[in-house]
Amino acid sequence: MQEAMIKRAKELLADGSVKRVIGWKRGEFAYDITPAVFESAEELDKDFVFDVFTSANVSKYLVKESKKEGKVLVFLKPCDTYSLNQLTKEHRVDRDNVYVIGIPGGPKLDIEKIRAKGITGILSVRNENFTLKIETLYGEETMPFSDAILDKCASCKSKKHVTYDELIGEDGDILDSDRFDMVEKLENMTAQERYDFWREQLSKCIRCNACRNVCPACTCEKCVFDDPASGVENKAAADSFEEKMFHIIRAFHVAGRCTDCGECSRVCPQNIPLHLLNRKFIKDINSLYGEYQAGADTTSRAPLTDYTAEDCESSIVHERGVE
Amino acid sequence: MNKNLKEQVLRSSGVNVLKCMRCGKCSGTCPSYDEMEYHPHQFVYMVEKGDIETLMKSESIYKCLTCFACVDRCPRGVQPAKVVEAVRLAAVRQQDGNRLSADQIPSLLDEDLPQQAIVTAMRKYAK
Amino acid sequence: MQVNENKEFQPLIVAFCCNWCSYAGADLSGTNRLNYPTNVKIIRVPCSCRVNPMFILRAFQRGADGVILCGCHPGDCHYTSGNYFTRRRMTLLFSMLDFLGIERDRTRVEWVSAAEGAKFAATMNEFTEAVKKLGPNRRLEDLRCRKQ
Amino acid sequence: MQRIGVFVCHCGTNIAATVDVKAVAEALSHEPGVVISQDYQYMCSESGQNLVKDAIKEHKLSGVVICSCSPRMHENTFRKAAASAGLNPYLVEIANIREQCSWIHKEIATATEKAIILGRAAVAKVHLNTPLTSMESPVVKRALVIGGGIAGIQTALDIAEAGFDVDIVEKKPTIGGKMAQIDKTFPTLDCAACILTPKMVEASQNEHITIHSFSEVEEVKGFVGNFTVKIRKKARYVDETKCTGCGLCTEKCPMKKVPNEFNMGLDNRSAVYIPFAQAVPKVATIDPNYCMMLKNGKCGVCSKVCSVGAIDYKQEDRIIEEKYGAIVVATGFDPIKLDKYDEFAYSQCPDVVTSLELERLMNAAGPNGGTLLRPSDKTHPHTIVFVQCVGSRCDDSKGKPYCSKICCMYTAKHAMLIREKYPDTEVYVFYIDVRTPGKNFDEFYRRAVEQYNVHYIKGMVGKVTPKSDGKIGVQASDLLSNEQLHIDADMVVLAAAIEPDKTARPLATMLTTQMDTNDFFTEAHPKLRPVESATAGIFLSGACQGPKDIPETVAQGSAAAAKAIGLLCKNSITCNPCVAHSDELKCNGCSSCEKVCPYGAITYIEKEFRMPDRTTAIRRVASVNPAVCQGCGACTVACPSGAMDLNGFSNSQIMAEVDAICK
């Protein structure tokens, strides 16, 4: 797959149809792969990588890159195409200036889960028939592939590319995922239990802003949290603010716009399950206002900029679920 | 005027007599009108004035059929029948107002008669 | 939060009222001398759709014990559709607060027309009582903002 | 540094009785930026206003807070006062310590405490107020009157008289409304048609008036001075421009069994019809529910007999679009349906009629040519019972809570006319109260009693039972003689409550005007602005605002016209400067704001920006048209980056108020 991608990217660079390529770049270790922009065949040959760890959603980089001179080639997994669609819809990305090659999705791996098995000194990881062969400084280890899958991939919602100019590999289908199970579990707790759960989780927040910075829905020219005029500006980590305000405001800002790519939770150094907040909104929107998947298309009206005269009253919150 | 009695009737009936606009539709529709000394609209008005003892002494409280025609027709939702019933209850619950003495009861007993009715009857009938 | 002499908890309630219906309804309950508790402090906004969820969070953060948002009845919005957007936004916000374990009775949306002075007063009485029962807002308050 | 003046009004004792105004002034004097804090008896009085003006000049105030009655009352007064003293009027804030404090609270201590907090919030807000300048917006010099009853006709005539073009939209085939159906009018007993039809003709002949009959308002967009209205001209299958109103088609039409709504269904008309002789426009209309040609393509008689070829079976609804500066609502009323009042046997017995049906029964153009006959057997009734307040003054579940106002008088009129024409008839009127305030009204009622011997009986009818001998049993209580009456009547007439026309509710939504719980339009102020709605440029005429008799309706129709003329006279009006604006540096160009804007006031422009790294970039940013924006603020919340903000109600202002209240 990686070879096919590099080959095609080189072709497109060579014939001048694209100026740049967005993909993933190998890091110091096999697992610390980062998104990167490549401008030449040499760079591609040297660093371009596509494997079990290329989980990052690179669509957000198009906000800047698509505004530059010349077309940009981007390799997008199915989940990433939703983000691109949403960005296109919000006029954040100039779709005409982007050439999308759809590539197969995950499941990708979570290095933390491998480490959690006590495996250290990791040099490379290969998937052979759903068994991971892990080469370490201390010899080869194995573990079941399924034990190391990233959470966001475990509850994958779709293997279908919602936008692309060409495909490498097969397109998939929208899946019947169990992504709302945890939200539902929380809904069925008592208010006190939910409060305790979130206080424990959110109090871990160190306000590194990684969730915001990685989020493809968070592309504001000036983020309200950085804007002294917004009234919620807050750069330092202050405990109670994080617990109570920051994450609620952030979740509300992306409500109806979040494509559920799961990046927020993936990058959180404190392992706060932030995606649950977004999923709660998605679940509510689906059940109250009809199924809606942000990024599924570029034309439909977002649920929060739409209404019907028959919408339920807000008191529905008081009437359902567990107090 | 007996304030306690009025309060008792208002509470046991649950009726807001102040809603009455004196249209008399209750009395206009009452099938027992001619039997009654005081008519449904008078019940409402007299309870409002607190003149309940007069009503309690009147036979009218036993002439009301509790057919609820007045309740159905009242444009203001006053529910006169409930007021009549409350005055009736007040009369029945009065102490020492029994109209039957205890030794008269055995001869009147009927197996099918509920206990409650016997006690009520003792206070209501005869004498 | 205020505590008076006999130590009964007095909640602080912020009410956002749209200028065209609910604020006028509040005025009408005043004109008709219909009582509601002093706990309620009204902030005038042009339309209920002007109320940013942030304002509500802000009020809680600063120590409000309950926040109520009043607007025109659906279909009667002075600006045609404002309250429909309000309804969706607040439904989702309230649901999220509930999800985070915040007492659901601390927030409410009520539609009060300019002619419903009595409804305004009754709503405020009811809401104040409900919040009083919950006690002080501890889950959303920012202790740094607490009055000395 | 801000220099803020605080002025606390006593409002006589309205505020001062429950709020310690001196304590409020004293407490607010310690707020940051406050340089003067005073209290005064009546701030809105001239001397009160002068106090404010003088303080602005003397203390070089940069902001003013008035603690007084609702801003809905006097915000404008104080803004004007500030402006005349050289302070931008939008640097004035009102703390509502009367309607929302002194009048609802009883305890001085807590009320004072609350007043201080409200004042503090206003001070916090005024710190962030910015001077605003109003824009001007042109006024389209044309008015729309919705409803062609007497109210609408009067309004249209008065507006036309002032020289402005005015359109009447009437949903029925003719103008005239309810008054055209009425026989005689109280308290003069002159013929309704005789005084109405000249006005109808005048309206049709006035060069400034265009009548869109058989038409409905479909959509209203825009704002005061500049409304765009779509009007649906319903297909009448007759070319209005060709039809001469000769009536030949209506005579020859073979389908004659159509209930005649003009006569309340008491007789029949043909499928092609002219509602009544004096209809305006006098043009035939084909009823598609009954016309055999339209239903199954067989007939075509009317088309054959029409000498001018006006019949057009292919006609379709047409939508026209017009621009107006002012809109007057005159949608009127309807009697309520009486199906649910079983006790009056209205649905069971044809001789139990409503008062409006009685009008038609007694009218010379009515089903019996003006002779009062029972609908059932066409015999002359000898005993007639009138029942007042049917569905009026009821608990919510039983009917309308209000008094319908006109019934007492028209019932006296009916009773009198019947006794006059048929002295052998006994007439009973069962009333709860007789309400006759109005010039010559009580005299009129007394005449019915004293001169015409109408039996007025205090008490409500409890039960009406049709009997096998054709009589109608009426059971009622006479509350004064304390007896139950049983009357064998020949006819029973029910004074049905009146309610707003059913089209009013959707119209109110289109016009964004308020209605009360009974669907009557709400006026801007119950006493001082009775013919204006709270929405600028929308005026109220007639019974759409509340029950009214003809003289009142006409008076209000003229009043609404005067208000509309006042608007149309202006070349431009001052727009509310409290509109949204976008901070281009923060705008993402995401289109969220545009999607929630009800006025289409937001557009996007491509604009070049210098970026922090000294490069330039072209970005898509929102731009608000301040003349179109009405300042609802929906966009400010939809905006994810906080780029969109609202003048006068900015994010920071509202948050400052929140903070001040929660402090």
mmCIF file of C-alpha atoms in Angstrom, chain D residues 432-622:
data_model
loop_
_atom_site.group_PDB
_atom_site.id
_atom_site.type_symbol
_atom_site.label_atom_id
_atom_site.label_comp_id
_atom_site.label_asym_id
_atom_site.label_seq_id
_atom_site.Cartn_x
_atom_site.Cartn_y
_atom_site.Cartn_z
ATOM 1 C CA ILE D 432 -75.975 37.399 33.667
ATOM 2 C CA ASP D 433 -75.197 41.093 33.549
ATOM 3 C CA VAL D 434 -76.382 43.695 31.085
ATOM 4 C CA ARG D 435 -73.378 45.682 29.987
ATOM 5 C CA THR D 436 -74.191 48.842 28.138
ATOM 6 C CA PRO D 437 -71.429 51.408 28.514
ATOM 7 C CA GLY D 438 -71.394 53.604 25.451
ATOM 8 C CA LYS D 439 -73.092 56.667 24.151
ATOM 9 C CA ASN D 440 -76.865 56.171 24.162
ATOM 10 C CA PHE D 441 -76.399 52.482 24.908
ATOM 11 C CA ASP D 442 -78.072 52.203 28.286
ATOM 12 C CA GLU D 443 -80.938 54.375 27.096
ATOM 13 C CA PHE D 444 -81.346 51.925 24.232
ATOM 14 C CA TYR D 445 -81.480 48.948 26.576
ATOM 15 C CA ARG D 446 -83.942 50.710 28.855
ATOM 16 C CA ARG D 447 -86.167 51.355 25.876
ATOM 17 C CA ALA D 448 -86.231 47.630 25.172
ATOM 18 C CA VAL D 449 -87.422 47.046 28.724
ATOM 19 C CA GLU D 450 -89.712 50.005 29.285
ATOM 20 C CA GLN D 451 -91.080 50.770 25.859
ATOM 21 C CA TYR D 452 -91.059 47.340 24.242
ATOM 22 C CA ASN D 453 -91.707 45.201 27.278
ATOM 23 C CA VAL D 454 -88.934 42.773 26.618
ATOM 24 C CA HIS D 455 -88.700 40.374 29.591
ATOM 25 C CA TYR D 456 -85.204 40.662 30.950
ATOM 26 C CA ILE D 457 -84.562 37.862 33.425
ATOM 27 C CA LYS D 458 -81.443 37.671 35.549
ATOM 28 C CA GLY D 459 -80.271 34.096 35.294
ATOM 29 C CA MET D 460 -78.752 31.699 32.863
ATOM 30 C CA VAL D 461 -80.636 29.143 30.814
ATOM 31 C CA GLY D 462 -79.675 25.720 32.078
ATOM 32 C CA LYS D 463 -81.282 23.457 29.544
ATOM 33 C CA VAL D 464 -82.933 23.674 26.133
ATOM 34 C CA THR D 465 -84.983 20.654 24.993
ATOM 35 C CA PRO D 466 -86.713 20.372 21.633
ATOM 36 C CA LYS D 467 -90.175 18.883 22.128
ATOM 37 C CA SER D 468 -92.225 16.666 19.869
ATOM 38 C CA ASP D 469 -94.852 19.358 19.331
ATOM 39 C CA GLY D 470 -92.286 21.654 17.744
ATOM 40 C CA LYS D 471 -91.905 23.801 20.832
ATOM 41 C CA ILE D 472 -88.599 24.235 22.538
ATOM 42 C CA GLY D 473 -88.502 23.721 26.281
ATOM 43 C CA VAL D 474 -86.324 26.282 28.000
ATOM 44 C CA GLN D 475 -85.430 25.731 31.621
ATOM 45 C CA ALA D 476 -83.797 28.545 33.495
ATOM 46 C CA SER D 477 -83.581 30.031 36.919
ATOM 47 C CA ASP D 478 -84.815 33.484 37.728
ATOM 48 C CA LEU D 479 -82.292 34.497 40.316
ATOM 49 C CA LEU D 480 -84.210 37.508 41.561
ATOM 50 C CA SER D 481 -87.543 35.844 42.190
ATOM 51 C CA ASN D 482 -85.714 32.667 43.118
ATOM 52 C CA GLU D 483 -87.782 30.352 40.980
ATOM 53 C CA GLN D 484 -87.093 27.968 38.183
ATOM 54 C CA LEU D 485 -88.771 28.905 34.933
ATOM 55 C CA HIS D 486 -89.995 26.548 32.236
ATOM 56 C CA ILE D 487 -90.792 28.358 29.034
ATOM 57 C CA ASP D 488 -92.150 26.782 25.877
ATOM 58 C CA ALA D 489 -90.426 28.809 23.220
ATOM 59 C CA ASP D 490 -90.736 28.798 19.455
ATOM 60 C CA MET D 491 -87.231 30.003 18.874
ATOM 61 C CA VAL D 492 -84.080 30.287 20.926
ATOM 62 C CA VAL D 493 -81.375 32.752 19.954
ATOM 63 C CA LEU D 494 -77.888 32.221 21.295
ATOM 64 C CA ALA D 495 -75.506 35.136 21.698
ATOM 65 C CA ALA D 496 -72.382 33.204 20.725
ATOM 66 C CA ALA D 497 -69.050 34.512 21.882
ATOM 67 C CA ILE D 498 -66.892 36.014 19.195
ATOM 68 C CA GLU D 499 -63.334 34.963 18.490
ATOM 69 C CA PRO D 500 -60.601 36.219 16.177
ATOM 70 C CA ASP D 501 -60.715 34.950 12.626
ATOM 71 C CA LYS D 502 -58.840 31.665 12.174
ATOM 72 C CA THR D 503 -56.490 33.226 9.627
ATOM 73 C CA ALA D 504 -55.159 35.618 12.252
ATOM 74 C CA ARG D 505 -52.794 33.177 13.949
ATOM 75 C CA PRO D 506 -50.742 32.206 10.859
ATOM 76 C CA LEU D 507 -50.786 35.848 9.818
ATOM 77 C CA ALA D 508 -49.359 36.918 13.167
ATOM 78 C CA THR D 509 -46.527 34.456 12.640
ATOM 79 C CA MET D 510 -45.821 35.913 9.198
ATOM 80 C CA LEU D 511 -45.936 39.453 10.545
ATOM 81 C CA THR D 512 -43.933 38.560 13.668
ATOM 82 C CA THR D 513 -46.498 40.319 15.813
ATOM 83 C CA GLN D 514 -47.671 39.099 19.181
ATOM 84 C CA MET D 515 -51.030 37.620 20.040
ATOM 85 C CA ASP D 516 -52.602 36.946 23.392
ATOM 86 C CA THR D 517 -53.757 33.511 24.485
ATOM 87 C CA ASN D 518 -57.111 34.107 22.785
ATOM 88 C CA ASP D 519 -55.442 34.898 19.461
ATOM 89 C CA PHE D 520 -56.318 38.572 19.577
ATOM 90 C CA PHE D 521 -53.429 40.736 18.371
ATOM 91 C CA THR D 522 -51.570 42.412 21.211
ATOM 92 C CA GLU D 523 -51.255 46.171 20.980
ATOM 93 C CA ALA D 524 -47.939 47.885 21.729
ATOM 94 C CA HIS D 525 -49.338 49.428 24.891
ATOM 95 C CA PRO D 526 -52.775 48.649 26.319
ATOM 96 C CA LYS D 527 -53.562 52.264 26.967
ATOM 97 C CA LEU D 528 -51.194 54.516 25.136
ATOM 98 C CA ARG D 529 -50.584 52.689 21.874
ATOM 99 C CA PRO D 530 -53.828 50.859 21.183
ATOM 100 C CA VAL D 531 -53.604 50.621 17.383
ATOM 101 C CA GLU D 532 -49.959 49.735 16.959
ATOM 102 C CA SER D 533 -48.504 46.275 17.303
ATOM 103 C CA ALA D 534 -45.183 45.873 19.040
ATOM 104 C CA THR D 535 -43.672 45.264 15.613
ATOM 105 C CA ALA D 536 -42.852 48.563 13.948
ATOM 106 C CA GLY D 537 -44.909 49.287 10.857
ATOM 107 C CA ILE D 538 -47.717 46.855 11.699
ATOM 108 C CA PHE D 539 -50.968 48.455 12.864
ATOM 109 C CA LEU D 540 -54.175 46.981 14.237
ATOM 110 C CA SER D 541 -57.653 47.879 13.129
ATOM 111 C CA GLY D 542 -60.953 46.565 14.433
ATOM 112 C CA ALA D 543 -61.920 43.357 16.168
ATOM 113 C CA CYS D 544 -58.659 41.540 15.428
ATOM 114 C CA GLN D 545 -57.345 43.351 18.510
ATOM 115 C CA GLY D 546 -60.325 42.581 20.756
ATOM 116 C CA PRO D 547 -64.137 42.533 20.639
ATOM 117 C CA LYS D 548 -65.521 45.810 19.305
ATOM 118 C CA ASP D 549 -68.783 47.231 18.041
ATOM 119 C CA ILE D 550 -69.051 49.154 14.787
ATOM 120 C CA PRO D 551 -68.454 52.694 16.102
ATOM 121 C CA GLU D 552 -65.377 51.544 18.000
ATOM 122 C CA THR D 553 -64.142 49.567 15.031
ATOM 123 C CA VAL D 554 -64.465 52.558 12.759
ATOM 124 C CA ALA D 555 -62.740 54.787 15.302
ATOM 125 C CA GLN D 556 -59.891 52.343 15.631
ATOM 126 C CA GLY D 557 -59.729 51.870 11.870
ATOM 127 C CA SER D 558 -59.236 55.596 11.456
ATOM 128 C CA ALA D 559 -56.735 55.678 14.286
ATOM 129 C CA ALA D 560 -54.721 52.883 12.645
ATOM 130 C CA ALA D 561 -54.888 54.829 9.382
ATOM 131 C CA ALA D 562 -53.569 57.940 11.120
ATOM 132 C CA LYS D 563 -50.652 55.949 12.494
ATOM 133 C CA ALA D 564 -49.942 54.403 9.091
ATOM 134 C CA ILE D 565 -50.145 57.836 7.423
ATOM 135 C CA GLY D 566 -47.720 59.180 10.003
ATOM 136 C CA LEU D 567 -45.262 56.520 8.876
ATOM 137 C CA LEU D 568 -45.909 56.895 5.143
ATOM 138 C CA CYS D 569 -45.401 60.659 5.338
ATOM 139 C CA LYS D 570 -41.780 60.139 6.187
ATOM 140 C CA ASN D 571 -39.246 59.766 3.422
ATOM 141 C CA SER D 572 -37.070 57.627 5.588
ATOM 142 C CA ILE D 573 -37.084 56.187 9.041
ATOM 143 C CA THR D 574 -34.342 55.840 11.552
ATOM 144 C CA CYS D 575 -33.171 52.257 11.895
ATOM 145 C CA ASN D 576 -32.379 50.659 15.173
ATOM 146 C CA PRO D 577 -28.591 50.888 15.446
ATOM 147 C CA CYS D 578 -28.498 47.867 17.737
ATOM 148 C CA VAL D 579 -27.552 45.582 14.883
ATOM 149 C CA ALA D 580 -25.047 42.796 14.449
ATOM 150 C CA HIS D 581 -21.561 43.343 13.129
ATOM 151 C CA SER D 582 -18.791 40.969 12.305
ATOM 152 C CA ASP D 583 -15.203 41.262 13.390
ATOM 153 C CA GLU D 584 -13.485 40.406 10.137
ATOM 154 C CA LEU D 585 -10.274 39.421 11.836
ATOM 155 C CA LYS D 586 -12.045 36.688 13.750
ATOM 156 C CA CYS D 587 -14.547 35.593 11.102
ATOM 157 C CA ASN D 588 -14.020 32.103 9.703
ATOM 158 C CA GLY D 589 -16.419 32.594 6.815
ATOM 159 C CA CYS D 590 -18.180 29.390 7.839
ATOM 160 C CA SER D 591 -21.713 30.601 6.928
ATOM 161 C CA SER D 592 -23.281 29.563 10.241
ATOM 162 C CA CYS D 593 -24.547 33.094 10.863
ATOM 163 C CA GLU D 594 -26.002 33.425 7.403
ATOM 164 C CA LYS D 595 -28.036 30.245 7.919
ATOM 165 C CA VAL D 596 -29.782 31.488 11.063
ATOM 166 C CA CYS D 597 -30.423 35.063 9.896
ATOM 167 C CA PRO D 598 -34.176 35.503 9.395
ATOM 168 C CA TYR D 599 -33.680 38.617 7.262
ATOM 169 C CA GLY D 600 -30.931 37.561 4.884
ATOM 170 C CA ALA D 601 -28.899 40.464 6.214
ATOM 171 C CA ILE D 602 -25.591 38.607 6.042
ATOM 172 C CA THR D 603 -23.526 38.198 2.906
ATOM 173 C CA TYR D 604 -19.952 37.088 2.363
ATOM 174 C CA ILE D 605 -17.161 38.969 0.761
ATOM 175 C CA GLU D 606 -13.671 37.929 -0.242
ATOM 176 C CA LYS D 607 -11.282 40.268 1.424
ATOM 177 C CA GLU D 608 -7.533 40.609 1.474
ATOM 178 C CA PHE D 609 -5.886 40.510 4.876
ATOM 179 C CA ARG D 610 -2.362 41.042 6.054
ATOM 180 C CA MET D 611 -1.429 38.040 8.084
ATOM 181 C CA PRO D 612 0.765 38.111 11.188
ATOM 182 C CA ASP D 613 3.683 36.727 9.165
ATOM 183 C CA ARG D 614 3.475 39.732 6.821
ATOM 184 C CA THR D 615 1.989 37.752 3.987
ATOM 185 C CA THR D 616 -1.406 38.628 2.579
ATOM 186 C CA ALA D 617 -4.275 36.220 2.291
ATOM 187 C CA ILE D 618 -7.725 36.416 0.780
ATOM 188 C CA ARG D 619 -10.377 35.327 3.213
ATOM 189 C CA ARG D 620 -14.102 34.880 3.051
ATOM 190 C CA VAL D 621 -15.722 37.010 5.738
ATOM 191 C CA ALA D 622 -19.269 37.841 6.770
#
